[in-house]
Amino acid sequence: MSANKLCNCKSLILGCAGLQLSDDEVNFYAEQQPYGFILFARNVDTPDQVRRLIQQLRSSVGRPDAPILIDQEGGRVQRLRSPHWFEAKPFGFFGDLYKSDPKHARDVLALTTRLIAADLLSLGVTVDCTPCLDLSLPETAAVIGDRAFASDPAVVTELGALVAEEMIQAGILPVIKHMPGHGRGTVDSHHELPLVTASLGALGETDFAPFKALAHMPWGMTSHIVFDQIDPEYPATQSAKVIEEIIRGEIGFDGLLLTDDLNMNALSGNLADRAARALEAGVDIVLHCSGKILEMQEIAPVCSVLSEKALSRIETGNKIFKHPRQPLDPIADFAKLGVLLAES
């Protein structure tokens, strides 16, 4: 993709309403030029339908390699489901396996991740919003729950790195989330604003640790959580202090940083204000997921074109792929996984 075309993209990733684009959506995307798109269950029916939708999305912005994102973690969070696609166990399952047999857990997780990647590649999806590097703690809200691997930062780091590396080897960009950690959030940020009161020292030794270890990853996603020992006023997504001093600073992440969904009720104000505050705080791209065109029309005018830093981060992130890429054999991998799961 030419630099000129990317320079015209807005710092925005959008959803769409249904299984195919309306004329209004096509015209809106063509005019506003979002950097990419994200798919949800409402956008998914059959493999051929998803491929057609992805082609429509890319055609609408005139970029055949426009990023297509999806949340395909496993467990509760997977938009592609049977009978057409592989359904994976949640990350907590692998964390539990790890307690008794670390090698077995790694082997099962590697095969699982390759099967997910094969499904995504077959459709044209290029970015998976995984792995979740949040800790599973006694106070962790159910919205995270078994989406987290474990309570031990070292285990989360090891298993999260495996997921990310398998995705990269297959040709999928992973997104580490929810920076700088959602595990201490006691409420669901889809509905209300979590407040974390832990000290900076405690957070640095625990919640931040997996993100520090994987700071070289190409993409990351923020959390809508207030860390009152860092910035008592703004959630991480909209906090210049959290982004500059913690995510970019202490953690050392210099990849492409996007928000979690702007529609989540942890954020206050109208959607345009939410987007503007996040961009002013230092995120590279805002994410809006509802697919409601009136909401997208509210947000788009406050989103500038991609910054020079964002463009550089995109370019650097795309260089992470290894050549030649690891060939995938989903039929063989599925058979191997069945044998390993029978032994679990």
GROMACS .gro file of C-alpha atoms in nm:
model
  344
    1MET     CA    1   0.000   0.000   0.000
    2SER     CA    2   0.139   0.341  -0.096
    3ALA     CA    3   0.234   0.588   0.176
    4ASN     CA    4   0.005   0.847   0.015
    5LYS     CA    5  -0.302   0.629   0.057
    6LEU     CA    6  -0.219   0.555   0.420
    7CYS     CA    7  -0.157   0.924   0.486
    8ASN     CA    8  -0.520   0.991   0.395
    9CYS     CA    9  -0.655   0.736   0.647
   10LYS     CA   10  -0.822   0.858   0.961
   11SER     CA   11  -0.716   0.747   1.308
   12LEU     CA   12  -1.029   0.536   1.331
   13ILE     CA   13  -1.136   0.171   1.313
   14LEU     CA   14  -1.509   0.110   1.265
   15GLY     CA   15  -1.766  -0.166   1.279
   16CYS     CA   16  -2.052  -0.218   1.037
   17ALA     CA   17  -2.418  -0.292   1.092
   18GLY     CA   18  -2.488  -0.630   0.935
   19LEU     CA   19  -2.399  -0.906   0.695
   20GLN     CA   20  -2.345  -0.675   0.398
   21LEU     CA   21  -2.286  -0.305   0.355
   22SER     CA   22  -2.563  -0.060   0.279
   23ASP     CA   23  -2.512   0.214   0.021
   24ASP     CA   24  -2.495   0.465   0.306
   25GLU     CA   25  -2.215   0.271   0.470
   26VAL     CA   26  -2.019   0.238   0.147
   27ASN     CA   27  -2.045   0.611   0.083
   28PHE     CA   28  -1.956   0.701   0.442
   29TYR     CA   29  -1.648   0.479   0.453
   30ALA     CA   30  -1.534   0.606   0.113
   31GLU     CA   31  -1.561   0.966   0.233
   32GLN     CA   32  -1.416   0.923   0.582
   33GLN     CA   33  -1.142   0.667   0.508
   34PRO     CA   34  -1.114   0.481   0.840
   35TYR     CA   35  -0.786   0.294   0.877
   36GLY     CA   36  -0.963  -0.040   0.920
   37PHE     CA   37  -1.270  -0.231   1.031
   38ILE     CA   38  -1.374  -0.472   1.306
   39LEU     CA   39  -1.619  -0.762   1.276
   40PHE     CA   40  -1.866  -0.891   1.534
   41ALA     CA   41  -2.114  -1.179   1.553
   42ARG     CA   42  -2.380  -0.966   1.383
   43ASN     CA   43  -2.154  -0.955   1.076
   44VAL     CA   44  -2.101  -1.330   1.054
   45ASP     CA   45  -2.310  -1.600   0.887
   46THR     CA   46  -2.117  -1.822   0.646
   47PRO     CA   47  -1.755  -1.820   0.526
   48ASP     CA   48  -1.849  -1.696   0.179
   49GLN     CA   49  -2.066  -1.420   0.324
   50VAL     CA   50  -1.783  -1.301   0.553
   51ARG     CA   51  -1.538  -1.299   0.262
   52ARG     CA   52  -1.782  -1.090   0.056
   53LEU     CA   53  -1.831  -0.847   0.343
   54ILE     CA   54  -1.456  -0.807   0.392
   55GLN     CA   55  -1.416  -0.744   0.021
   56GLN     CA   56  -1.692  -0.481   0.039
   57LEU     CA   57  -1.524  -0.310   0.334
   58ARG     CA   58  -1.187  -0.294   0.164
   59SER     CA   59  -1.338  -0.182  -0.166
   60SER     CA   60  -1.525   0.099   0.009
   61VAL     CA   61  -1.196   0.262   0.114
   62GLY     CA   62  -1.004   0.161  -0.198
   63ARG     CA   63  -0.741  -0.034  -0.005
   64PRO     CA   64  -0.722  -0.411  -0.064
   65ASP     CA   65  -0.507  -0.451   0.247
   66ALA     CA   66  -0.715  -0.238   0.486
   67PRO     CA   67  -0.687  -0.410   0.827
   68ILE     CA   68  -0.979  -0.631   0.928
   69LEU     CA   69  -0.998  -0.695   1.302
   70ILE     CA   70  -1.189  -0.947   1.509
   71ASP     CA   71  -1.203  -1.062   1.872
   72GLN     CA   72  -1.132  -1.433   1.842
   73GLU     CA   73  -0.986  -1.526   2.180
   74GLY     CA   74  -1.180  -1.841   2.264
   75GLY     CA   75  -1.442  -1.915   2.527
   76ARG     CA   76  -1.699  -1.637   2.560
   77VAL     CA   77  -1.514  -1.405   2.325
   78GLN     CA   78  -1.511  -1.551   1.976
   79ARG     CA   79  -1.719  -1.410   1.694
   80LEU     CA   80  -1.668  -1.708   1.462
   81ARG     CA   81  -1.839  -2.023   1.589
   82SER     CA   82  -1.940  -2.371   1.480
   83PRO     CA   83  -2.055  -2.520   1.253
   84HIS     CA   84  -1.837  -2.319   1.016
   85TRP     CA   85  -1.542  -2.242   1.240
   86PHE     CA   86  -1.332  -2.389   1.518
   87GLU     CA   87  -1.441  -2.302   1.873
   88ALA     CA   88  -1.156  -2.263   2.119
   89LYS     CA   89  -1.137  -2.304   2.494
   90PRO     CA   90  -1.099  -1.986   2.704
   91PHE     CA   91  -0.753  -1.878   2.813
   92GLY     CA   92  -0.829  -1.978   3.172
   93PHE     CA   93  -0.851  -2.340   3.059
   94PHE     CA   94  -0.488  -2.330   2.945
   95GLY     CA   95  -0.382  -2.160   3.266
   96ASP     CA   96  -0.540  -2.444   3.464
   97LEU     CA   97  -0.366  -2.702   3.245
   98TYR     CA   98  -0.037  -2.526   3.302
   99LYS     CA   99  -0.058  -2.584   3.679
  100SER     CA  100  -0.022  -2.961   3.635
  101ASP     CA  101   0.167  -2.989   3.306
  102PRO     CA  102   0.320  -2.674   3.152
  103LYS     CA  103   0.442  -2.848   2.836
  104HIS     CA  104   0.101  -3.003   2.773
  105ALA     CA  105  -0.063  -2.663   2.819
  106ARG     CA  106   0.177  -2.501   2.574
  107ASP     CA  107   0.123  -2.775   2.315
  108VAL     CA  108  -0.257  -2.754   2.338
  109LEU     CA  109  -0.250  -2.373   2.325
  110ALA     CA  110  -0.018  -2.367   2.023
  111LEU     CA  111  -0.245  -2.599   1.824
  112THR     CA  112  -0.552  -2.403   1.931
  113THR     CA  113  -0.397  -2.075   1.820
  114ARG     CA  114  -0.294  -2.217   1.485
  115LEU     CA  115  -0.650  -2.338   1.425
  116ILE     CA  116  -0.787  -1.992   1.503
  117ALA     CA  117  -0.529  -1.834   1.273
  118ALA     CA  118  -0.620  -2.072   0.991
  119ASP     CA  119  -0.985  -1.969   1.016
  120LEU     CA  120  -0.894  -1.599   1.010
  121LEU     CA  121  -0.659  -1.634   0.714
  122SER     CA  122  -0.921  -1.823   0.515
  123LEU     CA  123  -1.155  -1.524   0.545
  124GLY     CA  124  -0.911  -1.238   0.499
  125VAL     CA  125  -0.902  -1.122   0.862
  126THR     CA  126  -0.561  -0.974   0.937
  127VAL     CA  127  -0.571  -0.864   1.303
  128ASP     CA  128  -0.688  -1.062   1.606
  129CYS     CA  129  -0.751  -0.871   1.928
  130THR     CA  130  -0.568  -1.128   2.138
  131PRO     CA  131  -0.395  -1.219   2.369
  132CYS     CA  132  -0.554  -1.090   2.688
  133LEU     CA  133  -0.262  -1.024   2.925
  134ASP     CA  134  -0.475  -0.926   3.225
  135LEU     CA  135  -0.425  -1.112   3.551
  136SER     CA  136  -0.689  -1.336   3.706
  137LEU     CA  137  -0.714  -1.214   4.066
  138PRO     CA  138  -0.971  -1.269   4.344
  139GLU     CA  139  -1.122  -0.928   4.270
  140THR     CA  140  -1.118  -0.957   3.889
  141ALA     CA  141  -1.454  -0.869   3.736
  142ALA     CA  142  -1.642  -1.143   3.554
  143VAL     CA  143  -1.604  -0.954   3.225
  144ILE     CA  144  -1.241  -1.072   3.232
  145GLY     CA  145  -1.280  -1.393   3.434
  146ASP     CA  146  -1.159  -1.694   3.235
  147ARG     CA  147  -1.041  -1.466   2.956
  148ALA     CA  148  -0.727  -1.433   3.172
  149PHE     CA  149  -0.470  -1.711   3.177
  150ALA     CA  150  -0.369  -1.700   3.541
  151SER     CA  151  -0.285  -1.491   3.847
  152ASP     CA  152   0.091  -1.539   3.805
  153PRO     CA  153   0.241  -1.272   3.574
  154ALA     CA  154   0.509  -1.517   3.460
  155VAL     CA  155   0.249  -1.771   3.343
  156VAL     CA  156   0.043  -1.498   3.173
  157THR     CA  157   0.358  -1.377   2.999
  158GLU     CA  158   0.461  -1.723   2.880
  159LEU     CA  159   0.120  -1.826   2.746
  160GLY     CA  160   0.040  -1.481   2.608
  161ALA     CA  161   0.371  -1.474   2.422
  162LEU     CA  162   0.297  -1.815   2.273
  163VAL     CA  163  -0.039  -1.694   2.137
  164ALA     CA  164   0.114  -1.377   1.995
  165GLU     CA  165   0.407  -1.559   1.831
  166GLU     CA  166   0.184  -1.826   1.677
  167MET     CA  167  -0.038  -1.554   1.531
  168ILE     CA  168   0.262  -1.369   1.389
  169GLN     CA  169   0.411  -1.686   1.239
  170ALA     CA  170   0.077  -1.748   1.065
  171GLY     CA  171   0.057  -1.393   0.932
  172ILE     CA  172  -0.194  -1.242   1.175
  173LEU     CA  173  -0.120  -0.929   1.381
  174PRO     CA  174  -0.195  -0.983   1.752
  175VAL     CA  175  -0.319  -0.707   1.984
  176ILE     CA  176  -0.202  -0.721   2.345
  177LYS     CA  177  -0.473  -0.601   2.582
  178HIS     CA  178  -0.600  -0.434   2.802
  179MET     CA  179  -0.310  -0.199   2.872
  180PRO     CA  180  -0.181  -0.142   3.132
  181GLY     CA  181  -0.393  -0.417   3.295
  182HIS     CA  182  -0.761  -0.492   3.365
  183GLY     CA  183  -0.719  -0.765   3.626
  184ARG     CA  184  -0.773  -0.540   3.928
  185GLY     CA  185  -1.091  -0.394   3.784
  186THR     CA  186  -1.382  -0.505   4.004
  187VAL     CA  187  -1.664  -0.393   3.774
  188ASP     CA  188  -1.743  -0.441   3.405
  189SER     CA  189  -1.612  -0.144   3.205
  190HIS     CA  190  -1.885  -0.206   2.947
  191HIS     CA  191  -2.125  -0.074   3.211
  192GLU     CA  192  -1.933   0.138   3.463
  193LEU     CA  193  -1.590   0.282   3.533
  194PRO     CA  194  -1.352   0.057   3.730
  195LEU     CA  195  -1.127   0.223   3.987
  196VAL     CA  196  -0.794   0.063   4.080
  197THR     CA  197  -0.626   0.184   4.398
  198ALA     CA  198  -0.314  -0.035   4.399
  199SER     CA  199   0.021   0.139   4.433
  200LEU     CA  200   0.243   0.201   4.133
  201GLY     CA  201   0.500  -0.033   4.283
  202ALA     CA  202   0.251  -0.318   4.318
  203LEU     CA  203   0.118  -0.264   3.965
  204GLY     CA  204   0.469  -0.260   3.824
  205GLU     CA  205   0.553  -0.596   3.980
  206THR     CA  206   0.227  -0.765   3.876
  207ASP     CA  207  -0.022  -0.618   3.629
  208PHE     CA  208   0.233  -0.436   3.414
  209ALA     CA  209   0.477  -0.728   3.397
  210PRO     CA  210   0.324  -0.925   3.106
  211PHE     CA  211   0.293  -0.605   2.903
  212LYS     CA  212   0.656  -0.517   2.972
  213ALA     CA  213   0.765  -0.861   2.856
  214LEU     CA  214   0.561  -0.830   2.534
  215ALA     CA  215   0.624  -0.460   2.474
  216HIS     CA  216   0.780  -0.546   2.138
  217MET     CA  217   0.443  -0.658   1.999
  218PRO     CA  218   0.304  -0.456   1.707
  219TRP     CA  219  -0.040  -0.351   1.840
  220GLY     CA  220  -0.188  -0.286   2.183
  221MET     CA  221  -0.527  -0.189   2.324
  222THR     CA  222  -0.598   0.036   2.623
  223SER     CA  223  -0.830  -0.029   2.917
  224HIS     CA  224  -1.108   0.201   3.032
  225ILE     CA  225  -0.990   0.195   3.395
  226VAL     CA  226  -0.886   0.470   3.637
  227PHE     CA  227  -0.560   0.400   3.820
  228ASP     CA  228  -0.592   0.655   4.098
  229GLN     CA  229  -0.225   0.637   4.203
  230ILE     CA  230  -0.128   0.744   3.850
  231ASP     CA  231  -0.413   0.963   3.724
  232PRO     CA  232  -0.722   0.991   3.947
  233GLU     CA  233  -0.913   1.193   3.688
  234TYR     CA  234  -0.904   1.002   3.359
  235PRO     CA  235  -0.926   0.633   3.261
  236ALA     CA  236  -0.615   0.493   3.092
  237THR     CA  237  -0.768   0.533   2.745
  238GLN     CA  238  -0.795   0.909   2.796
  239SER     CA  239  -0.502   0.969   3.030
  240ALA     CA  240  -0.190   1.129   2.884
  241LYS     CA  241  -0.014   1.043   3.209
  242VAL     CA  242  -0.096   0.670   3.186
  243ILE     CA  243  -0.016   0.655   2.815
  244GLU     CA  244   0.307   0.857   2.825
  245GLU     CA  245   0.450   0.756   3.162
  246ILE     CA  246   0.325   0.398   3.195
  247ILE     CA  247   0.235   0.244   2.857
  248ARG     CA  248   0.501   0.424   2.652
  249GLY     CA  249   0.735   0.481   2.945
  250GLU     CA  250   0.758   0.215   3.216
  251ILE     CA  251   0.612  -0.064   3.004
  252GLY     CA  252   0.810   0.048   2.698
  253PHE     CA  253   0.542  -0.022   2.438
  254ASP     CA  254   0.602   0.171   2.115
  255GLY     CA  255   0.358  -0.016   1.892
  256LEU     CA  256   0.028   0.101   1.748
  257LEU     CA  257  -0.204   0.187   2.037
  258LEU     CA  258  -0.580   0.173   1.996
  259THR     CA  259  -0.862   0.225   2.238
  260ASP     CA  260  -1.107  -0.033   2.356
  261ASP     CA  261  -1.458   0.033   2.222
  262LEU     CA  262  -1.566   0.396   2.267
  263ASN     CA  263  -1.924   0.285   2.331
  264MET     CA  264  -1.837   0.129   2.666
  265ASN     CA  265  -2.005   0.311   2.955
  266ALA     CA  266  -1.686   0.341   3.156
  267LEU     CA  267  -1.623   0.648   2.938
  268SER     CA  268  -1.826   0.962   2.993
  269GLY     CA  269  -1.943   1.234   2.757
  270ASN     CA  270  -2.070   1.205   2.404
  271LEU     CA  271  -1.892   0.986   2.153
  272ALA     CA  272  -1.713   1.275   1.981
  273ASP     CA  273  -1.575   1.393   2.317
  274ARG     CA  274  -1.466   1.039   2.408
  275ALA     CA  275  -1.276   1.005   2.082
  276ALA     CA  276  -1.118   1.350   2.101
  277ARG     CA  277  -0.997   1.299   2.459
  278ALA     CA  278  -0.841   0.963   2.375
  279LEU     CA  279  -0.657   1.102   2.072
  280GLU     CA  280  -0.539   1.405   2.269
  281ALA     CA  281  -0.409   1.172   2.540
  282GLY     CA  282  -0.187   0.992   2.291
  283VAL     CA  283  -0.362   0.686   2.147
  284ASP     CA  284  -0.296   0.632   1.778
  285ILE     CA  285  -0.640   0.506   1.676
  286VAL     CA  286  -0.988   0.504   1.828
  287LEU     CA  287  -1.211   0.199   1.800
  288HIS     CA  288  -1.587   0.227   1.751
  289CYS     CA  289  -1.771  -0.101   1.732
  290SER     CA  290  -2.150  -0.060   1.724
  291GLY     CA  291  -2.181  -0.024   1.346
  292LYS     CA  292  -2.446   0.246   1.395
  293ILE     CA  293  -2.394   0.501   1.122
  294LEU     CA  294  -2.530   0.797   1.320
  295GLU     CA  295  -2.270   0.729   1.590
  296MET     CA  296  -1.994   0.693   1.332
  297GLN     CA  297  -2.098   1.024   1.178
  298GLU     CA  298  -2.057   1.185   1.520
  299ILE     CA  299  -1.710   1.046   1.578
  300ALA     CA  300  -1.545   1.074   1.237
  301PRO     CA  301  -1.516   1.457   1.223
  302VAL     CA  302  -1.298   1.469   1.537
  303CYS     CA  303  -1.058   1.202   1.410
  304SER     CA  304  -0.758   1.341   1.226
  305VAL     CA  305  -0.558   1.154   0.966
  306LEU     CA  306  -0.301   0.913   1.101
  307SER     CA  307  -0.006   1.088   1.263
  308GLU     CA  308   0.350   1.040   1.141
  309LYS     CA  309   0.421   0.837   1.455
  310ALA     CA  310   0.120   0.614   1.391
  311LEU     CA  311   0.226   0.560   1.031
  312SER     CA  312   0.575   0.466   1.147
  313ARG     CA  313   0.432   0.224   1.403
  314ILE     CA  314   0.215   0.062   1.137
  315GLU     CA  315   0.515   0.019   0.910
  316THR     CA  316   0.728  -0.122   1.191
  317GLY     CA  317   0.451  -0.358   1.299
  318ASN     CA  318   0.415  -0.502   0.952
  319LYS     CA  319   0.784  -0.587   0.950
  320ILE     CA  320   0.734  -0.833   1.238
  321PHE     CA  321   0.618  -1.108   1.005
  322LYS     CA  322   0.870  -1.381   0.938
  323HIS     CA  323   0.931  -1.500   0.583
  324PRO     CA  324   0.856  -1.762   0.479
  325ARG     CA  325   0.554  -1.784   0.707
  326GLN     CA  326   0.473  -2.101   0.892
  327PRO     CA  327   0.248  -2.321   0.675
  328LEU     CA  328  -0.077  -2.417   0.847
  329ASP     CA  329  -0.239  -2.758   0.827
  330PRO     CA  330  -0.570  -2.721   1.014
  331ILE     CA  331  -0.687  -3.076   0.944
  332ALA     CA  332  -0.372  -3.227   1.096
  333ASP     CA  333  -0.370  -2.973   1.380
  334PHE     CA  334  -0.733  -3.047   1.467
  335ALA     CA  335  -0.657  -3.419   1.485
  336LYS     CA  336  -0.353  -3.358   1.706
  337LEU     CA  337  -0.554  -3.127   1.931
  338GLY     CA  338  -0.823  -3.392   1.978
  339VAL     CA  339  -0.562  -3.640   2.095
  340LEU     CA  340  -0.407  -3.391   2.338
  341LEU     CA  341  -0.743  -3.280   2.479
  342ALA     CA  342  -0.837  -3.645   2.540
  343GLU     CA  343  -0.527  -3.666   2.755
  344SER     CA  344  -0.612  -3.353   2.954
   0.00000   0.00000   0.00000
